[in-house]
Amino acid sequence: MNKLITIPLRDFALPAPRTGSIEAHSGYSRSAADGQEIHVRVQKQRAKMDPLYQAEVPVSSVFEKGGYSFRIDGRMDGIFRHDLPKIEEIKTTFNIRELAKSLADSPMDHPYCLQLLTYGYFYWREHQLLPELSFHLVSSRNSDNDDMELVLDLPRYEKWLELRLDELVVEAGLAEKRAARRRKVASCFVFPFAKPRSGQIELMQTTEKFMAEKHPILIQAPTGLGKTVGVLYPVLKEALSRGQRVVYVTPKNSQHSVAEDAVTRFQEAGAKLKSLSITAKSKICFKNEPLCNPDYCEYARNYYGKVYEEGIIGLLAKKRKLKARTFRDLGEQYQVCPFELQLDSAREVDVVICDYNYVFAPRSALGRMTDLAVDQTGRPNLVIDEAHNLPARAMDYYSPALSSVILENMRDEIRNAHARFRSEAEELLDGCLQAVSACRKGGNAQPQRIEPPVELFRDQHARHCAFLSRYLDSGVEIPNQDVILRLCYYWAEFTETLEFVADPDRLEFFTTFYPHATGGTVRITCCDAAAMLQECYKEYDQVIGFSATLKPFDYYVRLSGLDGRKVKTAEFESPFPGGRRKLLIIPQISTRYSHRERNYHKIADAVQRITALRKGNYFVF
């Protein structure tokens, strides 16, 4: 009997062999679909005008190949159920003319076209009737729209289909081996120390017990207990036994080393683990600006084609530890983006170590990382290090600000920008400042809560996008910290969040204007990111957060978006004997920040006198 493998249609409908560049509408995007609001609006209009229109129609089809049954599941944006049915895909973009040209030039090489053709093929396969196929392209800039017909050429499509199924057979075989290897690692996975520390055994047993009962877990344990190894051991063993991986997140890149050291310990103890540490795009990018645009960056140009032709993912799969140096070397050798290579190699490893934002930020990079699920059970496990940082960090993701001071400080740099764009960039800057000032209500000098200025800022954003497109296409050399890119991205980050929080059901947000002499600051404040965090957890089977400071538990459970009815909490004592601890309180010395400068000599004197009492090594914080 064939093994059944379920694949989302967006992961199935890809060029065979792979081709394409890294760009906003390459069709390979990992982020959530853009323009959801436009989709819904168009679907409502269609349903109102035509009673035979149906939106969000699920489709599925099964293909047998190489001992596998591939079930492809998708959802059509809409279908007009007339005598000659018409299937419609809605796509939003800033410039619909550019997207239309890209789709028309090579339909069998663009994932969007292959998705629509696959919907048509599924319909023909079930009803023996070729439907009409159409894109409805809508501009996110000004709501302009256009319709573009696509014709399903059956022989041409079926030639692609054979190639794609052949690819999937190879991918399925590799996925089978990957899952079998993980299970084998789990079967002989040992704790890397001969004698666990006091409290570590209890920590591991507690974690195992709660995972077996399928509870999210929050653990408070003091520094020195060995939390990282104590948590990773049972979490990795459980995930690997299901053929799955673990994603380990930290508040900062700089804190990766603790998890990396733990993985090294497991490897030295004999575990054939594969690990990946993701380095931030700004740190690993070869260009002056980390801008993924094939007109600007040769490493983005035909990225997918080069990775496929050179078998780069296969090269990465042979390595035990994947860190920045490996991706830089391969990126330079094959002229491909090292940052994107990190994400594409993630399915090959057993532990992914990365910053919080790869899981929890809007449009998170790992949000739609998918495996071909062969001999796997459930989803990966998620470990959250320093979990007390998560609520505040998540609120920060959704709390951007625009300051007229920061904008005005860009003016001198803009006047030194490339002469061809200098004047228009300064006009854009003036428009930004006017939009921020327009948020002030009357002559009030106090901070004021305001309605989100969506239309005003959206129009300015559209002008930025048009200008940025011409700037990047011009071929001018883009310097480090380019002021035009900074201006456009500064505005875009705020405007994208503004669109998100404008939803009247989003009660956890408010927008404030802070007036000052030179204009003001507009700030979006997210006072509770729990709802957004809840969505992120859906990608994982087990969620385990730990820290030395997670009390009160109910506070962190609620603000972390965990289900208070299901979550389990545990607290562990310090492994160090209390009798060996010395506490000295010196009330004459203040280390408060505002007092620190005038207390430096007292602090130095106290340190000198204390350390003179006993010879040895000291840390002073």
Coordinates of C-alpha atoms in Angstrom, one line a residue:
M1 CA 0.0 0.0 0.0
N2 CA 1.3 3.4 -1.0
K3 CA 2.3 5.9 1.8
L4 CA 0.0 8.9 1.8
I5 CA 1.7 12.3 1.8
T6 CA -0.3 15.5 2.1
I7 CA 1.1 18.6 0.5
P8 CA -0.3 22.1 0.5
L9 CA -1.0 23.2 -3.1
R10 CA 1.3 26.3 -2.7
D11 CA 4.2 23.9 -2.0
F12 CA 3.2 21.6 -4.8
A13 CA 2.8 24.2 -7.6
L14 CA 6.5 25.1 -8.1
P15 CA 8.5 25.3 -11.3
A16 CA 10.2 21.9 -12.3
P17 CA 13.1 22.3 -12.4
R18 CA 13.2 25.2 -10.0
T19 CA 13.8 28.7 -11.3
G20 CA 13.2 32.3 -10.2
S21 CA 14.6 35.2 -8.1
I22 CA 14.0 36.4 -4.6
E23 CA 11.5 39.2 -4.9
A24 CA 8.2 40.2 -3.4
H25 CA 6.0 38.4 -5.9
S26 CA 8.3 35.5 -6.9
G27 CA 5.5 33.1 -5.6
Y28 CA 8.0 31.5 -3.2
S29 CA 7.2 33.9 -0.3
R30 CA 7.3 32.4 3.2
S31 CA 5.3 35.1 4.8
A32 CA 1.5 35.1 5.1
A33 CA -0.4 36.2 2.1
D34 CA -0.6 40.0 1.5
G35 CA -3.8 41.9 0.8
Q36 CA -6.2 39.7 2.8
E37 CA -8.5 42.7 3.2
I38 CA -8.6 43.2 -0.5
H39 CA -9.3 39.5 -1.1
V40 CA -12.3 39.6 1.2
R41 CA -13.6 42.8 -0.4
V42 CA -13.3 41.5 -3.9
Q43 CA -15.0 38.2 -2.9
K44 CA -17.9 40.0 -1.3
Q45 CA -18.3 42.2 -4.5
R46 CA -18.3 39.1 -6.7
A47 CA -20.9 37.3 -4.5
K48 CA -23.2 40.3 -4.5
M49 CA -23.0 40.7 -8.3
D50 CA -23.2 37.0 -9.2
P51 CA -25.3 34.4 -7.2
L52 CA -23.3 31.6 -8.9
Y53 CA -20.0 32.8 -7.4
Q54 CA -18.5 30.8 -4.5
A55 CA -15.5 32.0 -2.5
E56 CA -12.8 30.0 -0.7
V57 CA -13.6 26.6 -2.3
P58 CA -11.5 23.7 -1.0
V59 CA -10.0 21.3 -3.6
S60 CA -8.0 18.1 -3.4
S61 CA -6.6 15.5 -5.7
V62 CA -4.4 12.4 -5.3
F63 CA -1.5 11.3 -7.5
E64 CA 0.2 7.9 -7.4
K65 CA 3.9 7.8 -8.1
G66 CA 6.9 5.8 -7.0
G67 CA 5.2 4.0 -4.1
Y68 CA 3.7 7.2 -2.7
S69 CA 0.2 8.7 -2.8
F70 CA 0.5 12.5 -3.0
R71 CA -2.6 14.3 -1.8
I72 CA -2.6 17.9 -2.9
D73 CA -4.9 20.2 -0.8
G74 CA -5.7 23.8 -1.8
R75 CA -8.4 26.5 -1.6
M76 CA -9.5 28.4 -4.7
D77 CA -10.1 32.1 -4.1
G78 CA -13.3 31.9 -6.1
I79 CA -15.3 30.0 -8.8
F80 CA -18.2 31.2 -11.0
R81 CA -20.3 28.0 -11.4
H82 CA -21.8 28.8 -14.8
D83 CA -22.2 26.3 -17.7
L84 CA -18.6 27.1 -18.5
P85 CA -17.1 27.5 -15.0
K86 CA -14.5 30.1 -14.4
I87 CA -11.9 29.8 -11.6
E88 CA -10.5 33.1 -10.4
E89 CA -7.3 33.8 -8.3
I90 CA -7.0 37.2 -6.6
K91 CA -3.5 38.7 -6.4
T92 CA -2.5 42.0 -4.8
T93 CA 0.6 43.9 -5.6
F94 CA 1.9 47.5 -5.7
N95 CA 2.3 47.5 -9.5
I96 CA -0.2 45.3 -11.3
R97 CA 1.4 46.0 -14.7
E98 CA 4.8 44.5 -13.6
L99 CA 3.1 41.5 -12.1
A100 CA 1.0 40.9 -15.2
K101 CA 4.1 41.0 -17.4
S102 CA 5.9 38.6 -15.1
L103 CA 3.0 36.1 -15.2
A104 CA 2.6 36.4 -19.0
D105 CA 6.3 36.0 -19.8
S106 CA 6.7 32.4 -18.5
P107 CA 3.5 30.9 -17.0
M108 CA 5.1 27.5 -16.4
D109 CA 7.9 29.1 -14.4
H110 CA 5.9 31.2 -12.0
P111 CA 4.3 29.6 -8.9
Y112 CA 1.2 31.9 -9.2
C113 CA 0.4 30.6 -12.7
L114 CA 1.1 27.0 -11.7
Q115 CA -1.3 27.3 -8.8
L116 CA -4.1 28.6 -11.0
L117 CA -3.4 26.0 -13.7
T118 CA -3.5 23.3 -11.0
Y119 CA -6.9 24.4 -9.8
G120 CA -8.0 24.1 -13.5
Y121 CA -6.5 20.7 -13.9
F122 CA -8.1 19.4 -10.7
Y123 CA -11.5 20.6 -12.0
W124 CA -10.9 19.0 -15.4
R125 CA -9.8 15.8 -13.7
E126 CA -13.0 15.6 -11.7
H127 CA -15.5 16.9 -14.2
Q128 CA -13.8 16.3 -17.6
L129 CA -14.5 19.9 -18.5
L130 CA -11.9 22.6 -19.0
P131 CA -12.8 25.7 -17.0
E132 CA -11.8 29.3 -17.8
L133 CA -9.0 30.5 -15.7
S134 CA -8.4 34.2 -14.7
F135 CA -6.2 36.3 -12.4
H136 CA -7.8 39.3 -10.8
L137 CA -4.9 41.7 -10.1
V138 CA -5.5 44.5 -7.6
S139 CA -3.2 47.3 -6.8
S140 CA -2.5 47.8 -3.1
R141 CA -1.5 51.4 -4.0
N142 CA -4.7 52.7 -5.4
S143 CA -7.1 49.7 -5.8
D144 CA -6.7 49.7 -9.6
N145 CA -7.5 46.3 -11.0
D146 CA -7.1 44.2 -14.1
D147 CA -8.1 40.8 -15.3
M148 CA -5.7 38.4 -17.0
E149 CA -6.8 35.2 -18.7
L150 CA -4.7 32.0 -18.4
V151 CA -5.2 28.9 -20.7
L152 CA -4.8 25.4 -19.4
D153 CA -2.7 23.5 -22.1
L154 CA -3.3 19.9 -21.0
P155 CA -0.2 18.3 -22.7
R156 CA 2.1 21.1 -21.4
Y157 CA 0.7 20.9 -17.9
E158 CA 0.9 17.1 -17.7
K159 CA 4.6 17.3 -18.9
W160 CA 5.3 19.6 -15.9
L161 CA 3.2 17.4 -13.7
E162 CA 5.4 14.3 -14.4
L163 CA 8.5 16.3 -13.7
R164 CA 7.1 17.6 -10.4
L165 CA 5.9 14.2 -9.3
D166 CA 9.4 12.8 -10.0
E167 CA 10.9 15.5 -7.9
L168 CA 8.4 14.7 -5.1
V169 CA 9.4 11.0 -5.1
V170 CA 13.0 11.9 -4.6
E171 CA 12.1 14.4 -1.9
A172 CA 9.9 11.8 -0.2
G173 CA 12.7 9.3 -0.1
L174 CA 15.0 11.9 1.5
A175 CA 12.3 12.8 4.0
E176 CA 11.9 9.1 4.9
K177 CA 15.6 8.8 5.6
R178 CA 15.6 12.0 7.6
A179 CA 12.8 10.8 9.8
A180 CA 14.4 7.4 10.2
R181 CA 17.7 9.0 11.2
R182 CA 16.0 11.2 13.8
R183 CA 14.2 8.2 15.3
K184 CA 17.5 6.3 15.5
V185 CA 19.2 9.3 17.2
A186 CA 16.3 9.4 19.7
S187 CA 16.6 5.6 20.5
C188 CA 20.2 6.0 21.8
F189 CA 20.0 9.6 22.9
V190 CA 21.9 10.0 26.2
F191 CA 22.3 12.8 28.7
P192 CA 25.8 14.3 28.1
F193 CA 27.0 14.4 31.7
A194 CA 27.8 11.4 33.8
K195 CA 26.3 13.0 36.9
P196 CA 23.4 15.5 36.5
R197 CA 23.3 18.4 38.9
S198 CA 21.0 18.5 41.8
G199 CA 17.6 19.4 40.5
Q200 CA 18.4 18.6 36.8
I201 CA 16.9 15.1 37.1
E202 CA 13.7 16.5 38.6
L203 CA 13.6 19.2 35.9
M204 CA 13.9 16.6 33.1
Q205 CA 11.3 14.2 34.7
T206 CA 8.9 17.1 35.1
T207 CA 9.3 18.2 31.5
E208 CA 8.8 14.7 30.2
K209 CA 5.7 14.2 32.3
F210 CA 4.0 17.4 31.1
M211 CA 5.0 16.8 27.5
A212 CA 3.5 13.3 27.7
E213 CA 0.2 14.9 28.8
K214 CA 0.4 17.5 25.9
H215 CA 0.6 20.5 28.2
P216 CA 2.4 23.8 27.3
I217 CA 5.1 24.4 30.0
L218 CA 6.6 27.3 31.9
I219 CA 9.6 26.6 34.1
Q220 CA 11.3 28.8 36.5
A221 CA 14.8 27.6 37.5
P222 CA 17.7 29.6 38.9
T223 CA 21.0 30.2 37.2
G224 CA 23.4 27.4 37.7
L225 CA 20.9 24.5 37.6
G226 CA 21.7 23.6 34.0
K227 CA 18.4 24.6 32.6
T228 CA 19.4 24.6 28.9
V229 CA 20.7 21.1 28.8
G230 CA 18.0 19.9 31.3
V231 CA 15.2 21.2 29.1
L232 CA 16.7 20.4 25.7
Y233 CA 17.4 16.7 26.5
P234 CA 13.8 15.6 27.0
V235 CA 12.4 18.0 24.4
L236 CA 14.8 16.9 21.7
K237 CA 14.4 13.2 22.5
E238 CA 10.6 13.5 22.3
A239 CA 10.7 15.4 19.0
L240 CA 13.2 13.1 17.4
S241 CA 11.2 10.1 18.4
R242 CA 8.4 11.5 16.2
G243 CA 10.8 12.3 13.3
Q244 CA 10.5 16.0 14.1
R245 CA 12.9 18.9 14.9
V246 CA 13.2 21.4 17.7
V247 CA 13.2 25.2 17.3
Y248 CA 15.1 26.9 20.1
V249 CA 14.5 30.7 20.3
T250 CA 16.4 33.3 22.3
P251 CA 15.9 37.1 22.8
K252 CA 19.1 38.0 21.0
N253 CA 21.6 36.5 18.5
S254 CA 24.3 36.9 21.1
Q255 CA 22.6 34.3 23.4
H256 CA 22.7 31.5 20.8
S257 CA 26.0 30.2 22.3
V258 CA 24.4 28.7 25.3
A259 CA 22.1 26.5 23.1
E260 CA 25.0 25.8 20.7
D261 CA 27.2 24.6 23.6
A262 CA 24.4 22.3 24.8
V263 CA 24.1 20.8 21.3
T264 CA 27.9 20.3 21.1
R265 CA 27.7 18.4 24.4
F266 CA 25.1 16.0 22.9
Q267 CA 27.2 15.6 19.8
E268 CA 30.3 14.8 21.9
A269 CA 28.3 12.2 23.8
G270 CA 27.6 10.4 20.5
A271 CA 24.4 11.9 19.2
K272 CA 24.5 12.5 15.5
L273 CA 22.5 15.7 15.7
K274 CA 22.4 18.4 13.0
S275 CA 22.1 22.0 14.1
L276 CA 21.5 25.3 12.4
S277 CA 22.2 28.7 14.0
I278 CA 20.4 31.5 12.0
T279 CA 22.3 34.8 11.7
A280 CA 20.4 38.0 11.2
K281 CA 20.1 39.2 7.6
S282 CA 21.9 42.5 8.2
K283 CA 24.9 40.6 9.6
I284 CA 25.2 38.0 6.9
C285 CA 24.3 39.9 3.7
F286 CA 27.1 40.6 1.2
K287 CA 25.6 43.9 0.0
N288 CA 25.7 47.4 1.5
E289 CA 22.0 47.1 2.2
P290 CA 20.1 43.8 2.9
L291 CA 17.7 44.4 0.1
C292 CA 16.2 41.3 -1.7
N293 CA 15.7 42.7 -5.2
P294 CA 17.1 40.9 -8.3
D295 CA 17.7 44.3 -10.0
Y296 CA 20.0 45.4 -7.1
C297 CA 21.4 42.1 -5.8
E298 CA 23.1 39.4 -7.9
Y299 CA 22.7 37.0 -5.0
A300 CA 18.9 37.3 -5.2
R301 CA 18.9 37.0 -9.0
N302 CA 17.7 33.5 -10.1
Y303 CA 18.4 32.3 -6.5
Y304 CA 16.1 29.3 -6.8
G305 CA 17.5 28.2 -10.1
K306 CA 21.1 28.3 -8.9
V307 CA 20.4 26.5 -5.6
Y308 CA 18.6 23.7 -7.6
E309 CA 21.2 23.4 -10.3
E310 CA 24.2 23.3 -8.0
G311 CA 22.5 20.9 -5.5
I312 CA 23.4 23.3 -2.6
I313 CA 20.8 22.0 -0.2
G314 CA 22.3 18.5 -0.6
L315 CA 25.8 19.9 0.3
L316 CA 24.3 21.5 3.4
A317 CA 22.6 18.3 4.4
K318 CA 25.9 16.6 4.8
K319 CA 27.1 19.0 7.5
R320 CA 26.6 18.6 11.2
K321 CA 26.8 22.2 12.3
L322 CA 25.5 25.0 10.1
K323 CA 26.7 28.5 11.1
A324 CA 27.3 31.8 9.3
R325 CA 30.7 30.9 7.9
T326 CA 29.3 27.9 6.0
F327 CA 26.5 30.0 4.4
R328 CA 28.9 32.9 3.5
D329 CA 31.3 30.5 1.8
L330 CA 28.6 28.8 -0.2
G331 CA 26.9 32.1 -1.0
E332 CA 30.1 33.5 -2.3
Q333 CA 31.0 30.4 -4.3
Y334 CA 27.6 30.0 -6.0
Q335 CA 26.5 33.7 -6.0
V336 CA 23.4 33.0 -3.9
C337 CA 21.9 34.7 -0.9
P338 CA 23.4 33.3 2.3
F339 CA 20.5 34.4 4.5
E340 CA 17.9 32.6 2.3
L341 CA 20.1 29.6 2.3
Q342 CA 19.8 29.4 6.1
L343 CA 16.0 29.2 5.9
D344 CA 16.1 26.7 3.0
S345 CA 18.4 24.4 5.0
A346 CA 16.2 24.4 8.1
R347 CA 14.2 21.3 7.1
E348 CA 17.4 19.2 7.0
V349 CA 18.5 19.8 10.6
D350 CA 17.3 18.6 14.0
V351 CA 17.8 21.8 16.0
V352 CA 17.2 25.3 14.7
I353 CA 18.6 28.0 17.0
C354 CA 17.4 31.6 16.2
D355 CA 16.1 34.9 17.6
Y356 CA 12.5 35.3 18.8
N357 CA 11.6 37.3 15.7
Y358 CA 12.0 34.3 13.4
V359 CA 9.0 32.7 15.1
F360 CA 7.0 35.5 16.7
A361 CA 7.4 38.7 14.6
P362 CA 4.9 39.7 12.0
R363 CA 5.7 37.8 8.7
S364 CA 8.1 35.6 10.6
A365 CA 10.7 33.8 8.5
L366 CA 10.0 30.4 9.9
G367 CA 6.2 30.9 10.0
R368 CA 5.6 28.8 6.9
M369 CA 8.6 26.5 6.8
T370 CA 7.1 23.1 5.8
D371 CA 8.5 19.6 5.6
L372 CA 7.4 16.8 3.3
A373 CA 5.7 14.9 6.2
V374 CA 6.8 11.3 5.6
D375 CA 7.0 9.1 8.7
Q376 CA 6.6 12.1 10.9
T377 CA 4.1 12.6 13.6
G378 CA 2.7 16.0 14.7
R379 CA 4.7 19.2 14.5
P380 CA 8.1 20.4 15.7
N381 CA 8.7 21.4 19.4
L382 CA 9.4 25.0 20.4
V383 CA 11.7 26.0 23.3
I384 CA 11.7 29.6 24.5
D385 CA 14.8 30.7 26.4
E386 CA 14.6 33.6 28.8
A387 CA 10.8 33.4 28.4
H388 CA 10.1 36.4 30.7
N389 CA 11.3 38.6 27.8
L390 CA 8.7 37.3 25.3
P391 CA 5.6 39.4 26.2
A392 CA 7.5 42.7 26.1
R393 CA 9.4 41.7 22.9
A394 CA 6.2 40.7 21.2
M395 CA 4.5 44.0 22.1
D396 CA 7.5 45.8 20.7
Y397 CA 7.0 44.0 17.3
Y398 CA 3.6 45.7 17.1
S399 CA 4.5 49.1 18.6
P400 CA 6.4 51.2 16.0
A401 CA 6.7 55.0 16.0
L402 CA 7.3 57.8 13.5
S403 CA 9.2 60.9 14.8
S404 CA 9.4 64.2 13.0
V405 CA 12.8 64.7 14.7
I406 CA 14.2 61.4 13.2
L407 CA 12.7 62.4 9.8
E408 CA 14.1 65.9 9.9
N409 CA 17.6 64.5 10.8
M410 CA 17.6 62.7 7.4
R411 CA 17.4 66.0 5.5
D412 CA 21.2 66.7 5.3
E413 CA 21.9 63.2 4.1
I414 CA 19.1 63.5 1.5
R415 CA 20.7 66.7 0.2
N416 CA 23.9 64.7 -0.4
A417 CA 22.1 61.8 -2.1
H418 CA 22.5 61.0 -5.8
A419 CA 21.7 64.2 -7.7
R420 CA 19.2 62.4 -9.9
F421 CA 16.9 61.6 -7.0
R422 CA 17.8 64.3 -4.5
S423 CA 14.9 66.7 -5.2
E424 CA 12.2 64.1 -5.2
A425 CA 13.5 62.4 -2.0
E426 CA 13.3 65.8 -0.2
E427 CA 9.8 66.2 -1.4
L428 CA 9.0 62.8 0.0
L429 CA 10.5 63.8 3.3
D430 CA 8.4 67.0 3.4
G431 CA 5.3 64.9 2.7
C432 CA 6.2 62.6 5.6
L433 CA 6.6 65.5 8.0
Q434 CA 3.3 67.1 6.9
A435 CA 1.5 63.7 7.4
V436 CA 2.9 63.4 11.0
S437 CA 2.1 67.0 11.8
A438 CA -1.5 66.5 10.5
C439 CA -2.1 64.1 13.4
R440 CA -2.0 66.9 15.9
K441 CA -5.4 67.9 17.2
G442 CA -5.7 71.7 17.7
G443 CA -3.0 73.5 19.7
N444 CA -2.9 70.9 22.4
A445 CA 0.6 70.5 23.8
Q446 CA -0.3 67.3 25.7
P447 CA -0.1 63.7 24.3
Q448 CA -3.4 62.9 22.5
R449 CA -5.0 59.6 21.7
I450 CA -5.9 59.7 18.0
E451 CA -7.7 57.5 15.4
P452 CA -5.2 55.5 13.3
P453 CA -4.5 57.9 10.3
V454 CA -4.7 55.0 7.8
E455 CA -5.6 56.8 4.6
L456 CA -3.2 59.7 5.1
F457 CA -0.3 57.4 5.7
R458 CA -1.3 54.8 3.1
D459 CA -1.2 57.5 0.3
Q460 CA 2.3 58.6 1.4
H461 CA 3.4 55.0 1.5
A462 CA 2.2 54.6 -2.1
R463 CA 4.4 57.5 -3.2
H464 CA 7.3 55.9 -1.4
C465 CA 6.8 52.6 -3.2
A466 CA 6.7 54.2 -6.6
F467 CA 9.8 56.3 -5.9
L468 CA 11.7 53.3 -4.4
S469 CA 10.9 51.2 -7.5
R470 CA 12.4 53.8 -9.8
Y471 CA 15.4 54.3 -7.5
L472 CA 16.3 50.6 -7.4
D473 CA 15.7 50.1 -11.2
S474 CA 18.0 53.1 -12.0
G475 CA 21.3 51.2 -11.4
V476 CA 22.8 53.8 -9.1
E477 CA 25.2 52.6 -6.6
I478 CA 23.5 52.2 -3.2
P479 CA 25.9 53.1 -0.3
N480 CA 25.9 51.7 3.3
Q481 CA 23.0 53.0 5.4
D482 CA 21.5 54.5 2.3
V483 CA 19.2 57.4 3.5
I484 CA 16.6 56.8 0.8
L485 CA 16.1 53.2 1.8
R486 CA 16.1 54.2 5.5
L487 CA 13.3 56.7 4.9
C488 CA 11.2 54.3 2.9
Y489 CA 11.6 51.4 5.3
Y490 CA 11.0 53.6 8.4
W491 CA 7.7 54.8 6.9
A492 CA 6.8 51.3 5.6
E493 CA 7.3 49.5 8.9
F494 CA 4.9 52.0 10.6
T495 CA 2.3 52.0 7.8
E496 CA 2.2 48.2 7.6
T497 CA 1.5 47.9 11.3
L498 CA -1.1 50.8 11.0
E499 CA -3.1 48.8 8.5
F500 CA -3.0 45.8 10.9
V501 CA -4.2 47.8 14.0
A502 CA -6.9 49.7 12.1
D503 CA -9.2 46.7 12.5
P504 CA -11.9 47.9 15.0
D505 CA -11.8 44.5 16.7
R506 CA -8.1 45.0 17.7
L507 CA -8.8 46.4 21.1
E508 CA -5.2 45.7 22.4
F509 CA -3.8 48.6 20.3
F510 CA -4.1 52.4 20.5
T511 CA -2.4 55.3 18.6
T512 CA -1.0 58.4 20.3
F513 CA 0.3 61.7 19.0
Y514 CA 3.1 63.3 21.1
P515 CA 3.5 67.0 20.1
H516 CA 6.8 68.8 20.4
A517 CA 8.4 72.0 19.1
T518 CA 9.5 70.6 15.7
G519 CA 6.4 68.6 15.0
G520 CA 5.6 65.4 16.9
T521 CA 5.8 61.6 17.2
V522 CA 3.0 59.2 16.2
R523 CA 3.2 56.0 18.1
I524 CA 1.2 52.8 17.9
T525 CA 1.1 51.0 21.3
C526 CA 0.4 47.3 21.6
C527 CA -0.5 46.6 25.2
D528 CA -1.1 42.9 24.9
A529 CA 0.4 40.7 22.1
A530 CA -1.1 37.5 23.5
A531 CA -3.5 37.0 20.6
M532 CA -0.7 37.2 18.0
L533 CA 1.5 34.8 20.0
Q534 CA -1.4 32.3 20.2
E535 CA -1.3 32.1 16.4
C536 CA 2.4 31.3 16.4
Y537 CA 2.1 28.4 18.7
K538 CA -0.2 26.6 16.3
E539 CA 2.9 25.6 14.3
Y540 CA 4.3 23.5 17.2
D541 CA 3.4 20.4 19.1
Q542 CA 5.1 21.2 22.4
V543 CA 5.8 24.7 23.8
I544 CA 8.3 24.9 26.6
G545 CA 9.4 28.3 28.1
F546 CA 11.9 28.7 30.8
S547 CA 13.8 31.4 32.7
A548 CA 15.3 32.3 36.1
T549 CA 12.4 34.8 36.6
L550 CA 8.9 33.7 35.5
K551 CA 6.8 34.6 38.6
P552 CA 4.0 35.3 39.0
F553 CA 3.2 32.5 36.6
D554 CA -0.4 33.5 35.9
Y555 CA 0.9 36.9 34.6
Y556 CA 3.4 35.3 32.2
V557 CA 0.9 32.7 31.1
R558 CA -1.7 35.3 30.1
L559 CA 0.7 37.8 28.4
S560 CA 2.6 35.0 26.6
G561 CA -0.7 33.9 24.9
L562 CA -0.7 30.4 26.5
D563 CA -3.9 28.6 27.4
G564 CA -4.3 29.0 31.2
R565 CA -6.5 25.9 31.3
K566 CA -3.8 23.7 29.8
V567 CA -0.5 25.2 30.8
K568 CA 1.6 23.6 33.5
T569 CA 4.1 25.5 35.6
A570 CA 7.1 24.3 37.7
E571 CA 9.6 26.0 39.9
F572 CA 13.0 24.6 40.9
E573 CA 15.4 25.6 43.7
S574 CA 19.0 26.7 43.3
P575 CA 21.5 23.7 43.3
F576 CA 24.0 25.7 45.4
P577 CA 23.9 25.3 49.2
G578 CA 22.4 28.4 50.8
G579 CA 24.9 28.2 53.6
R580 CA 27.7 29.1 51.3
R581 CA 26.1 32.3 50.2
K582 CA 27.2 35.6 51.6
L583 CA 25.0 38.7 51.4
L584 CA 26.5 42.1 52.2
I585 CA 24.3 45.2 52.2
I586 CA 26.1 48.6 52.0
P587 CA 23.3 51.2 52.4
Q588 CA 25.8 54.1 52.0
I589 CA 26.4 53.2 48.3
S590 CA 23.7 53.6 45.6
T591 CA 24.1 51.9 42.2
R592 CA 21.0 53.5 40.7
Y593 CA 21.7 54.9 37.2
S594 CA 21.0 58.5 38.2
H595 CA 23.4 58.2 41.3
R596 CA 26.0 55.9 39.7
E597 CA 28.5 58.5 38.5
R598 CA 29.0 60.1 41.9
N599 CA 29.2 56.7 43.6
Y600 CA 31.9 55.2 41.3
H601 CA 34.7 55.9 43.8
K602 CA 32.7 54.3 46.7
I603 CA 31.9 51.3 44.5
A604 CA 35.6 50.9 43.6
D605 CA 36.7 51.2 47.2
A606 CA 34.1 48.6 48.4
V607 CA 35.2 46.1 45.7
Q608 CA 38.9 46.7 46.6
R609 CA 38.3 46.1 50.3
I610 CA 36.1 43.0 49.9
T611 CA 38.4 41.3 47.4
A612 CA 41.5 42.0 49.6
L613 CA 40.0 39.8 52.3
R614 CA 40.5 36.6 50.3
K615 CA 42.8 35.7 47.4
G616 CA 41.0 34.3 44.4
N617 CA 39.1 35.1 41.2
Y618 CA 36.2 37.5 41.2
F619 CA 33.4 38.8 38.9
V620 CA 32.0 42.2 39.6
F621 CA 28.7 43.3 38.1

